[in-house]
Amino acid sequence: MRVRTSAAALAVAAASTLGMLATAAPAQADSIPDNLCGGVIDVDYCLWYNSNQKGGWTATYENISNWAGWNFSDGGQGTNGVNTAVKNNAASYANSRDDKTGVSYFNSNYAGASDVAPPRDLGNLVKTYNNNASFRWR
């Protein structure tokens, strides 16, 4: 009788554990939609004219020592800022890379205050809000 009770208790414990595993919360979904950075995934750092990834946008997969000469394009997130200079006009960002951190700098040539964007991160610029002059991967 003792063996049968122990086996039954073990079976109930195993079923309970499996039940908890089956109802565990799924992994958090990626916060960057596939089309957010112009449909290019895992290679771009994107900036937007408005907060919360709205308005005109631009994207780069290279370091940019000076945003002068770059303009925001219409990426389907609203037309505010389209054709406006990127330098000193960006409000939000997304880093669609899986393997690199992106850094937006206040000054040209990667100097001054900076906002750091870890891999697969998006948000609003804080230290370089409307004062962004360069960008570099690290």
PDB file of C-alpha atoms in Angstrom:
ATOM      1  CA  MET A   1       0.000   0.000   0.000  1.00  0.00           C
ATOM      2  CA  ARG A   2       2.857   2.375   0.872  1.00  0.00           C
ATOM      3  CA  VAL A   3       4.435   1.878  -2.595  1.00  0.00           C
ATOM      4  CA  ARG A   4       1.165   2.522  -4.330  1.00  0.00           C
ATOM      5  CA  THR A   5       0.578   5.777  -2.337  1.00  0.00           C
ATOM      6  CA  SER A   6       4.130   7.012  -3.102  1.00  0.00           C
ATOM      7  CA  ALA A   7       3.726   6.240  -6.806  1.00  0.00           C
ATOM      8  CA  ALA A   8       0.380   8.047  -6.883  1.00  0.00           C
ATOM      9  CA  ALA A   9       1.847  11.066  -5.092  1.00  0.00           C
ATOM     10  CA  LEU A  10       4.777  11.137  -7.537  1.00  0.00           C
ATOM     11  CA  ALA A  11       2.392  10.979 -10.513  1.00  0.00           C
ATOM     12  CA  VAL A  12       0.299  13.873  -9.129  1.00  0.00           C
ATOM     13  CA  ALA A  13       3.449  15.959  -8.528  1.00  0.00           C
ATOM     14  CA  ALA A  14       4.744  15.295 -12.049  1.00  0.00           C
ATOM     15  CA  ALA A  15       1.401  16.179 -13.626  1.00  0.00           C
ATOM     16  CA  SER A  16       1.242  19.376 -11.583  1.00  0.00           C
ATOM     17  CA  THR A  17       4.744  20.401 -12.697  1.00  0.00           C
ATOM     18  CA  LEU A  18       3.975  19.691 -16.349  1.00  0.00           C
ATOM     19  CA  GLY A  19       0.750  21.668 -16.048  1.00  0.00           C
ATOM     20  CA  MET A  20       2.633  24.708 -14.726  1.00  0.00           C
ATOM     21  CA  LEU A  21       5.140  24.471 -17.587  1.00  0.00           C
ATOM     22  CA  ALA A  22       2.361  24.257 -20.145  1.00  0.00           C
ATOM     23  CA  THR A  23       0.662  27.389 -18.793  1.00  0.00           C
ATOM     24  CA  ALA A  24       3.837  29.472 -18.373  1.00  0.00           C
ATOM     25  CA  ALA A  25       3.747  32.843 -20.089  1.00  0.00           C
ATOM     26  CA  PRO A  26       5.165  32.837 -23.623  1.00  0.00           C
ATOM     27  CA  ALA A  27       8.380  34.698 -24.324  1.00  0.00           C
ATOM     28  CA  GLN A  28       7.904  38.441 -24.775  1.00  0.00           C
ATOM     29  CA  ALA A  29       7.322  39.434 -28.370  1.00  0.00           C
ATOM     30  CA  ASP A  30      10.009  41.474 -30.113  1.00  0.00           C
ATOM     31  CA  SER A  31       9.252  45.172 -29.569  1.00  0.00           C
ATOM     32  CA  ILE A  32      10.404  46.136 -33.073  1.00  0.00           C
ATOM     33  CA  PRO A  33       7.846  45.279 -35.764  1.00  0.00           C
ATOM     34  CA  ASP A  34       9.355  43.866 -38.957  1.00  0.00           C
ATOM     35  CA  ASN A  35       8.352  46.925 -40.993  1.00  0.00           C
ATOM     36  CA  LEU A  36       9.339  49.629 -38.466  1.00  0.00           C
ATOM     37  CA  CYS A  37      12.822  50.380 -39.820  1.00  0.00           C
ATOM     38  CA  GLY A  38      11.754  50.453 -43.452  1.00  0.00           C
ATOM     39  CA  GLY A  39      11.341  46.697 -43.620  1.00  0.00           C
ATOM     40  CA  VAL A  40      15.082  46.078 -43.182  1.00  0.00           C
ATOM     41  CA  ILE A  41      15.613  43.852 -40.193  1.00  0.00           C
ATOM     42  CA  ASP A  42      18.680  43.342 -38.028  1.00  0.00           C
ATOM     43  CA  VAL A  43      20.910  45.858 -39.805  1.00  0.00           C
ATOM     44  CA  ASP A  44      19.627  49.385 -39.256  1.00  0.00           C
ATOM     45  CA  TYR A  45      19.563  52.195 -36.759  1.00  0.00           C
ATOM     46  CA  CYS A  46      16.570  54.400 -37.486  1.00  0.00           C
ATOM     47  CA  LEU A  47      15.710  57.935 -36.402  1.00  0.00           C
ATOM     48  CA  TRP A  48      12.331  59.675 -36.587  1.00  0.00           C
ATOM     49  CA  TYR A  49      11.372  63.313 -36.658  1.00  0.00           C
ATOM     50  CA  ASN A  50       8.688  62.826 -33.977  1.00  0.00           C
ATOM     51  CA  SER A  51       8.595  60.937 -30.700  1.00  0.00           C
ATOM     52  CA  ASN A  52       7.370  57.356 -30.566  1.00  0.00           C
ATOM     53  CA  GLN A  53       8.699  56.415 -34.040  1.00  0.00           C
ATOM     54  CA  LYS A  54       6.379  58.786 -35.920  1.00  0.00           C
ATOM     55  CA  GLY A  55       6.860  61.236 -38.757  1.00  0.00           C
ATOM     56  CA  GLY A  56       9.661  61.265 -41.293  1.00  0.00           C
ATOM     57  CA  TRP A  57      12.469  58.741 -40.772  1.00  0.00           C
ATOM     58  CA  THR A  58      15.956  57.801 -41.844  1.00  0.00           C
ATOM     59  CA  ALA A  59      18.027  54.653 -41.430  1.00  0.00           C
ATOM     60  CA  THR A  60      21.688  53.711 -41.515  1.00  0.00           C
ATOM     61  CA  TYR A  61      23.750  50.564 -41.142  1.00  0.00           C
ATOM     62  CA  GLU A  62      27.010  52.558 -41.096  1.00  0.00           C
ATOM     63  CA  ASN A  63      28.593  54.992 -38.653  1.00  0.00           C
ATOM     64  CA  ILE A  64      27.650  58.605 -39.446  1.00  0.00           C
ATOM     65  CA  SER A  65      30.212  61.182 -38.248  1.00  0.00           C
ATOM     66  CA  ASN A  66      27.927  64.063 -39.217  1.00  0.00           C
ATOM     67  CA  TRP A  67      24.211  63.916 -40.080  1.00  0.00           C
ATOM     68  CA  ALA A  68      24.560  67.078 -42.217  1.00  0.00           C
ATOM     69  CA  GLY A  69      23.176  66.429 -45.698  1.00  0.00           C
ATOM     70  CA  TRP A  70      20.723  63.725 -44.556  1.00  0.00           C
ATOM     71  CA  ASN A  71      16.958  64.366 -44.681  1.00  0.00           C
ATOM     72  CA  PHE A  72      13.992  62.523 -43.248  1.00  0.00           C
ATOM     73  CA  SER A  73      11.979  60.450 -45.758  1.00  0.00           C
ATOM     74  CA  ASP A  74       8.361  59.369 -45.782  1.00  0.00           C
ATOM     75  CA  GLY A  75       8.355  55.918 -44.232  1.00  0.00           C
ATOM     76  CA  GLY A  76       4.620  55.551 -43.726  1.00  0.00           C
ATOM     77  CA  GLN A  77       4.697  56.725 -40.095  1.00  0.00           C
ATOM     78  CA  GLY A  78       3.346  60.206 -40.845  1.00  0.00           C
ATOM     79  CA  THR A  79       4.605  63.101 -42.935  1.00  0.00           C
ATOM     80  CA  ASN A  80       5.793  65.482 -40.194  1.00  0.00           C
ATOM     81  CA  GLY A  81       9.410  66.326 -40.835  1.00  0.00           C
ATOM     82  CA  VAL A  82       9.671  64.722 -44.283  1.00  0.00           C
ATOM     83  CA  ASN A  83      12.489  66.458 -46.204  1.00  0.00           C
ATOM     84  CA  THR A  84      13.702  68.118 -42.978  1.00  0.00           C
ATOM     85  CA  ALA A  85      17.388  67.771 -42.059  1.00  0.00           C
ATOM     86  CA  VAL A  86      18.123  64.839 -39.751  1.00  0.00           C
ATOM     87  CA  LYS A  87      20.873  66.748 -37.920  1.00  0.00           C
ATOM     88  CA  ASN A  88      19.461  68.305 -34.735  1.00  0.00           C
ATOM     89  CA  ASN A  89      15.889  67.259 -35.550  1.00  0.00           C
ATOM     90  CA  ALA A  90      15.486  63.631 -34.408  1.00  0.00           C
ATOM     91  CA  ALA A  91      13.164  62.712 -31.554  1.00  0.00           C
ATOM     92  CA  SER A  92      13.019  58.897 -31.477  1.00  0.00           C
ATOM     93  CA  TYR A  93      15.004  55.848 -32.553  1.00  0.00           C
ATOM     94  CA  ALA A  94      14.979  52.099 -33.113  1.00  0.00           C
ATOM     95  CA  ASN A  95      17.952  49.751 -33.192  1.00  0.00           C
ATOM     96  CA  SER A  96      16.916  46.709 -35.226  1.00  0.00           C
ATOM     97  CA  ARG A  97      20.279  44.924 -34.882  1.00  0.00           C
ATOM     98  CA  ASP A  98      20.595  41.813 -32.753  1.00  0.00           C
ATOM     99  CA  ASP A  99      24.318  42.163 -32.131  1.00  0.00           C
ATOM    100  CA  LYS A 100      25.298  45.828 -31.749  1.00  0.00           C
ATOM    101  CA  THR A 101      24.505  48.833 -29.606  1.00  0.00           C
ATOM    102  CA  GLY A 102      23.820  52.118 -31.400  1.00  0.00           C
ATOM    103  CA  VAL A 103      24.868  55.461 -29.942  1.00  0.00           C
ATOM    104  CA  SER A 104      23.458  58.830 -31.010  1.00  0.00           C
ATOM    105  CA  TYR A 105      25.762  61.770 -30.176  1.00  0.00           C
ATOM    106  CA  PHE A 106      25.054  65.438 -29.471  1.00  0.00           C
ATOM    107  CA  ASN A 107      28.075  66.628 -31.478  1.00  0.00           C
ATOM    108  CA  SER A 108      29.600  65.636 -34.800  1.00  0.00           C
ATOM    109  CA  ASN A 109      32.476  63.136 -34.796  1.00  0.00           C
ATOM    110  CA  TYR A 110      30.973  61.051 -31.981  1.00  0.00           C
ATOM    111  CA  ALA A 111      31.371  63.566 -29.161  1.00  0.00           C
ATOM    112  CA  GLY A 112      29.294  65.041 -26.375  1.00  0.00           C
ATOM    113  CA  ALA A 113      26.223  63.726 -24.624  1.00  0.00           C
ATOM    114  CA  SER A 114      24.782  60.513 -26.029  1.00  0.00           C
ATOM    115  CA  ASP A 115      21.767  58.240 -26.074  1.00  0.00           C
ATOM    116  CA  VAL A 116      22.534  54.519 -26.060  1.00  0.00           C
ATOM    117  CA  ALA A 117      20.287  52.037 -27.872  1.00  0.00           C
ATOM    118  CA  PRO A 118      20.925  48.396 -26.925  1.00  0.00           C
ATOM    119  CA  PRO A 119      20.204  45.707 -29.535  1.00  0.00           C
ATOM    120  CA  ARG A 120      16.492  45.388 -30.484  1.00  0.00           C
ATOM    121  CA  ASP A 121      15.564  48.556 -28.589  1.00  0.00           C
ATOM    122  CA  LEU A 122      13.384  51.513 -29.438  1.00  0.00           C
ATOM    123  CA  GLY A 123      12.449  54.691 -27.623  1.00  0.00           C
ATOM    124  CA  ASN A 124      12.639  58.438 -27.531  1.00  0.00           C
ATOM    125  CA  LEU A 125      15.934  60.289 -27.518  1.00  0.00           C
ATOM    126  CA  VAL A 126      16.625  62.090 -24.240  1.00  0.00           C
ATOM    127  CA  LYS A 127      20.124  63.579 -24.154  1.00  0.00           C
ATOM    128  CA  THR A 128      20.201  64.151 -27.925  1.00  0.00           C
ATOM    129  CA  TYR A 129      16.525  65.009 -28.495  1.00  0.00           C
ATOM    130  CA  ASN A 130      16.539  67.499 -31.406  1.00  0.00           C
ATOM    131  CA  ASN A 131      20.308  67.807 -30.853  1.00  0.00           C
ATOM    132  CA  ASN A 132      21.670  64.778 -32.676  1.00  0.00           C
ATOM    133  CA  ALA A 133      24.764  65.291 -34.820  1.00  0.00           C
ATOM    134  CA  SER A 134      26.399  61.866 -35.271  1.00  0.00           C
ATOM    135  CA  PHE A 135      25.853  58.133 -34.796  1.00  0.00           C
ATOM    136  CA  ARG A 136      28.137  55.153 -34.190  1.00  0.00           C
ATOM    137  CA  TRP A 137      27.829  51.391 -33.608  1.00  0.00           C
ATOM    138  CA  ARG A 138      29.682  49.808 -30.739  1.00  0.00           C
TER     139      ARG A 138
END
